[in-house]
Amino acid sequence: MSMKIPFFNKQLKETEMANLESAPDHVAIIMDGNGRWAQKRGLPRIAGHKEGVSTVNKIVKAAVKANIKILTLYTFSTENWKRPKSEIDFILKLPKEFLHIYLPGLIENNVRIETIGDFDALPKHTRDAVQYAKEKTKDNDGLLLNFALNYGSRFEIMHAVKQIMNDLDCSKITLDSLDENLFSTYLYTNGLSDPDLLIRTGGEQRLSNFLLWQLAYTEFWFTDDLWPDFNETTFLNALYDYQQRKRRYGGI
Ligand code: IPE
Ligand code: IPE
Ligand code: MG
């Protein structure tokens, strides 16, 4: 654990935090390592997923305190369908469980819930629980808690390309008007700023098909900590490290 003192610290007054120009607006997290956390304890993998749910709540609370505007959490990937059905079923029940326990607290904290991904292909019980939370929180203007659920970046980009071809076909748009900005509006992340900081827990250093377009200039931060062990202090350390970086975007 780094000994650095984070800017983002519970002791800091809100005004000081708000004045930090280098604070990330949008943090995206690949929450990895649940299965290994459980296996290390001789428990079934699903025990790790269950434990990971309380980490989600801890990090959401920390993000609210740190004045982050958007928190995007990679919850279930389009590739995760390759897992045993019993594990998939368990994971896809967790959004309902999470919301059942934590939705009142999220509402109290002015959090708005949204999702990115192929929502319609999720089981009905998952969609119903998440849709309910979206409706309940749609007017909140605090942290946007964005769950990447059945999300895959290549699927997202292909889906965008098909829609663009269709809109070209029926003259809704012209080829000349198609630029990076217009292309972005066809992605699930339409209207959201690109992530400033990407965190991946669990020791792997790869994207696993997460936000390939949107992460073009994002700062990356990796930790070996498994997701159920990740906590507010580690999160604040990531924010602190981010603040030390110089983003050049190709300039000097
Ligand atoms: C991340 O933990 C959660 C999901 C992918 C849904 P994993 O289940 O991938 O845990 P490890 O990587 O096998 O330890
Ligand atoms: C990435 O983790 C997906 C989520 C965290 C939801 P994985 O565990 O599925 O990634 P790989 O398979 O190790 O690349
Ligand atoms: Mg994994």
Coordinates of C-alpha atoms and ligand atoms in Angstrom, one line a residue:
M1 CA 0.0 0.0 0.0
S2 CA 1.3 3.4 -1.0
M3 CA 2.1 5.8 1.9
K4 CA 1.0 8.8 -0.1
I5 CA -1.6 11.1 1.5
P6 CA -4.5 11.3 -0.9
F7 CA -6.0 14.7 -1.8
F8 CA -9.2 12.8 -1.6
N9 CA -9.5 12.3 2.0
K10 CA -12.5 12.2 4.3
Q11 CA -11.0 15.0 6.3
L12 CA -10.9 17.4 3.4
K13 CA -13.6 20.0 3.3
E14 CA -16.0 19.7 0.4
T15 CA -15.0 23.1 -1.0
E16 CA -11.4 22.0 -1.1
M17 CA -12.3 18.9 -3.0
A18 CA -14.5 20.8 -5.5
N19 CA -11.6 23.2 -6.2
L20 CA -9.2 20.5 -7.3
E21 CA -9.0 21.0 -11.0
S22 CA -7.4 17.6 -11.6
A23 CA -10.2 15.6 -10.1
P24 CA -11.5 12.9 -12.4
D25 CA -15.1 13.5 -13.6
H26 CA -15.6 10.0 -14.8
V27 CA -14.1 6.9 -13.3
A28 CA -14.6 3.4 -14.8
I29 CA -13.8 0.2 -12.9
I30 CA -13.2 -3.3 -14.1
M31 CA -14.3 -5.1 -10.9
D32 CA -12.2 -8.3 -11.2
G33 CA -11.1 -11.0 -8.8
N34 CA -14.3 -12.2 -7.1
G35 CA -13.8 -15.9 -8.0
R36 CA -10.2 -15.9 -6.8
W37 CA -11.1 -14.2 -3.6
A38 CA -13.6 -17.0 -2.9
Q39 CA -11.2 -19.8 -4.0
K40 CA -8.5 -18.6 -1.7
R41 CA -10.9 -19.1 1.1
G42 CA -12.0 -22.6 0.0
L43 CA -15.4 -21.1 -0.9
P44 CA -17.4 -21.5 -4.1
R45 CA -16.8 -18.7 -6.7
I46 CA -20.3 -17.3 -6.1
A47 CA -19.3 -16.4 -2.5
G48 CA -16.8 -13.9 -4.1
H49 CA -19.5 -12.3 -6.2
K50 CA -21.7 -11.9 -3.2
E51 CA -18.9 -10.3 -1.2
G52 CA -18.2 -8.0 -4.2
V53 CA -21.7 -6.5 -3.9
S54 CA -20.8 -4.8 -0.6
T55 CA -17.6 -3.5 -2.2
V56 CA -19.8 -1.8 -4.9
N57 CA -21.7 0.0 -2.2
K58 CA -18.5 1.1 -0.4
I59 CA -17.0 2.5 -3.6
V60 CA -20.2 4.2 -4.7
K61 CA -20.2 6.0 -1.3
A62 CA -16.6 6.9 -1.7
A63 CA -17.2 8.3 -5.2
V64 CA -20.1 10.4 -3.9
K65 CA -17.8 11.9 -1.2
A66 CA -15.1 12.5 -3.7
N67 CA -17.5 14.5 -5.9
I68 CA -17.1 12.2 -8.9
K69 CA -19.7 12.8 -11.6
I70 CA -19.8 9.4 -13.3
L71 CA -18.9 6.0 -12.0
T72 CA -19.1 3.2 -14.6
L73 CA -18.8 -0.3 -13.3
Y74 CA -18.1 -3.3 -15.5
T75 CA -20.6 -5.8 -14.0
F76 CA -21.2 -8.4 -16.7
S77 CA -19.5 -8.7 -20.0
T78 CA -20.8 -10.2 -23.3
E79 CA -18.0 -12.8 -22.9
N80 CA -19.2 -13.7 -19.4
W81 CA -22.0 -15.8 -21.0
K82 CA -19.2 -18.4 -21.5
R83 CA -19.3 -19.2 -17.8
P84 CA -21.3 -22.1 -16.2
K85 CA -25.0 -21.4 -16.2
S86 CA -25.2 -21.6 -12.4
E87 CA -22.6 -18.8 -12.1
I88 CA -24.3 -16.7 -14.7
D89 CA -27.7 -17.1 -13.0
F90 CA -26.1 -16.1 -9.7
I91 CA -24.4 -13.0 -11.1
L92 CA -27.5 -11.8 -12.9
K93 CA -29.5 -12.0 -9.7
L94 CA -27.1 -9.7 -7.9
P95 CA -28.3 -6.4 -9.4
K96 CA -31.7 -7.1 -7.8
E97 CA -30.1 -8.0 -4.5
F98 CA -27.8 -5.0 -4.6
L99 CA -30.8 -2.6 -5.3
H100 CA -33.0 -4.3 -2.7
I101 CA -30.4 -3.5 0.0
Y102 CA -28.9 -0.3 -1.2
L103 CA -31.4 1.6 -3.4
P104 CA -32.8 3.7 -0.5
G105 CA -29.3 4.8 0.4
L106 CA -28.5 5.7 -3.2
I107 CA -31.7 7.7 -3.5
E108 CA -30.7 9.5 -0.2
N109 CA -27.4 10.3 -1.8
N110 CA -29.0 11.8 -5.0
V111 CA -27.5 9.0 -7.1
R112 CA -28.9 8.4 -10.6
I113 CA -28.7 4.8 -12.0
E114 CA -28.2 4.0 -15.6
T115 CA -26.8 1.1 -17.7
I116 CA -24.8 0.5 -20.8
G117 CA -24.9 -2.7 -22.7
D118 CA -27.4 -5.0 -24.5
F119 CA -30.1 -4.5 -21.8
D120 CA -32.9 -6.3 -23.7
A121 CA -30.9 -9.6 -23.8
L122 CA -30.8 -9.8 -19.9
P123 CA -33.2 -12.0 -18.0
K124 CA -36.5 -10.3 -17.2
H125 CA -36.0 -10.3 -13.4
T126 CA -32.7 -8.4 -13.9
R127 CA -34.2 -5.9 -16.3
D128 CA -37.2 -5.3 -14.0
A129 CA -35.1 -4.6 -10.9
V130 CA -32.7 -2.3 -12.8
Q131 CA -35.5 -0.5 -14.7
Y132 CA -37.3 0.2 -11.5
A133 CA -34.1 1.7 -10.0
K134 CA -33.6 3.8 -13.2
E135 CA -37.1 5.2 -12.9
K136 CA -36.8 5.9 -9.2
T137 CA -33.6 7.8 -9.6
K138 CA -34.0 9.4 -13.0
D139 CA -34.4 13.0 -11.6
N140 CA -31.4 12.8 -9.3
D141 CA -28.5 15.0 -10.3
G142 CA -25.7 13.7 -8.1
L143 CA -23.4 10.8 -9.0
L144 CA -24.3 8.9 -12.2
L145 CA -23.9 5.3 -11.3
N146 CA -23.6 3.5 -14.6
F147 CA -23.6 -0.3 -14.7
A148 CA -22.1 -2.0 -17.7
L149 CA -24.4 -4.9 -17.9
N150 CA -24.1 -7.4 -20.7
Y151 CA -21.7 -4.9 -22.2
G152 CA -19.1 -5.6 -24.8
S153 CA -17.2 -2.9 -26.7
R154 CA -17.0 -4.7 -30.0
F155 CA -20.7 -5.5 -29.9
E156 CA -21.4 -1.8 -29.1
I157 CA -19.3 -0.6 -32.0
M158 CA -20.8 -3.1 -34.5
H159 CA -24.3 -2.1 -33.3
A160 CA -23.4 1.6 -33.8
V161 CA -22.1 0.9 -37.3
K162 CA -25.3 -0.9 -38.3
Q163 CA -27.4 1.9 -37.0
I164 CA -25.3 4.5 -38.9
M165 CA -25.6 2.5 -42.1
N166 CA -29.3 2.4 -41.6
D167 CA -29.5 6.1 -40.9
L168 CA -27.4 6.8 -44.0
D169 CA -29.7 4.5 -46.0
C170 CA -32.8 6.5 -45.1
S171 CA -31.0 9.8 -45.3
K172 CA -31.3 10.6 -41.6
I173 CA -27.6 11.6 -41.7
T174 CA -25.1 12.2 -44.5
L175 CA -21.7 10.7 -45.0
D176 CA -20.2 14.2 -44.8
S177 CA -21.7 14.8 -41.4
L178 CA -20.2 11.6 -40.0
D179 CA -17.3 12.5 -37.7
E180 CA -16.0 11.3 -34.3
N181 CA -18.7 13.3 -32.4
L182 CA -21.6 12.0 -34.4
F183 CA -20.2 8.4 -34.2
S184 CA -20.0 8.7 -30.4
T185 CA -23.7 9.5 -30.3
Y186 CA -24.4 6.0 -31.6
L187 CA -22.6 4.4 -28.7
Y188 CA -24.3 3.3 -25.4
T189 CA -22.3 6.1 -23.7
N190 CA -24.0 8.8 -25.8
G191 CA -24.0 12.0 -23.7
L192 CA -21.3 10.9 -21.2
S193 CA -17.8 12.2 -21.1
D194 CA -15.1 9.7 -21.7
P195 CA -13.6 8.1 -18.6
D196 CA -10.7 10.1 -17.1
L197 CA -9.5 7.2 -15.0
L198 CA -9.8 3.4 -15.5
I199 CA -9.2 1.2 -12.5
R200 CA -8.9 -2.6 -12.8
T201 CA -8.7 -4.8 -9.7
G202 CA -7.6 -8.4 -9.6
G203 CA -4.1 -8.2 -11.1
E204 CA -4.8 -8.6 -14.8
Q205 CA -3.7 -5.8 -17.1
R206 CA -6.1 -5.9 -20.0
L207 CA -9.3 -4.3 -21.1
S208 CA -11.4 -7.5 -21.6
N209 CA -13.5 -5.7 -24.3
F210 CA -14.4 -2.7 -22.1
L211 CA -15.0 0.8 -23.6
L212 CA -12.4 0.5 -26.4
W213 CA -13.5 3.7 -28.1
Q214 CA -14.1 5.7 -25.0
L215 CA -10.7 4.8 -23.3
A216 CA -8.6 6.3 -26.1
Y217 CA -7.0 8.9 -23.7
T218 CA -8.0 7.5 -20.3
E219 CA -5.4 7.1 -17.5
F220 CA -5.1 3.5 -16.4
W221 CA -4.5 2.3 -12.8
F222 CA -4.1 -1.4 -11.9
T223 CA -4.1 -3.1 -8.5
D224 CA -3.5 -6.8 -7.5
D225 CA -6.2 -6.4 -4.9
L226 CA -9.1 -8.6 -5.6
W227 CA -12.5 -6.8 -5.9
P228 CA -13.9 -7.9 -2.6
D229 CA -10.7 -6.6 -0.9
F230 CA -10.8 -3.3 -2.7
N231 CA -11.8 -0.5 -0.4
E232 CA -12.2 3.3 0.0
T233 CA -8.5 3.8 0.9
T234 CA -7.3 2.0 -2.2
F235 CA -9.8 3.9 -4.3
L236 CA -8.6 7.2 -2.9
N237 CA -5.0 6.2 -3.7
A238 CA -6.0 5.6 -7.3
L239 CA -7.6 9.1 -7.4
Y240 CA -4.4 10.5 -5.8
D241 CA -2.2 8.8 -8.4
Y242 CA -4.4 10.1 -11.1
Q243 CA -3.9 13.7 -9.9
Q244 CA -0.2 13.4 -10.2
R245 CA -0.3 12.5 -13.9
K246 CA 0.1 14.9 -16.7
R247 CA -2.4 14.4 -19.5
R248 CA -1.0 15.6 -22.8
Y249 CA -3.4 14.2 -25.4
G250 CA -0.6 14.2 -27.9
G251 CA 0.5 17.7 -27.2
I252 CA 3.5 18.8 -25.3
Ligands
IPE1 C1 -15.2 -10.4 -11.7 O1 -14.7 -11.4 -11.0 C2 -16.8 -10.5 -11.8 C3 -17.3 -10.8 -13.1 C4 -16.6 -11.0 -14.2 C5 -18.7 -10.9 -13.2 P1 -14.4 -12.8 -11.7 O2 -15.5 -13.7 -11.5 O3 -13.9 -12.7 -13.0 O4 -13.2 -13.3 -10.7 P2 -11.9 -14.0 -11.1 O5 -11.2 -13.1 -12.1 O6 -12.2 -15.3 -11.7 O7 -11.1 -14.2 -9.8
IPE2 C1 -13.9 -8.6 -17.0 O1 -13.5 -9.6 -16.2 C2 -15.4 -8.5 -17.0 C3 -16.0 -7.9 -15.7 C4 -15.3 -7.5 -14.7 C5 -17.5 -7.9 -15.7 P1 -13.3 -11.1 -16.7 O2 -12.8 -11.9 -15.5 O3 -14.5 -11.6 -17.4 O4 -12.1 -10.9 -17.7 P2 -11.0 -11.9 -18.3 O5 -11.8 -13.1 -18.8 O6 -10.1 -12.3 -17.3 O7 -10.4 -11.2 -19.4
MG3 MG -12.0 -12.3 -13.8

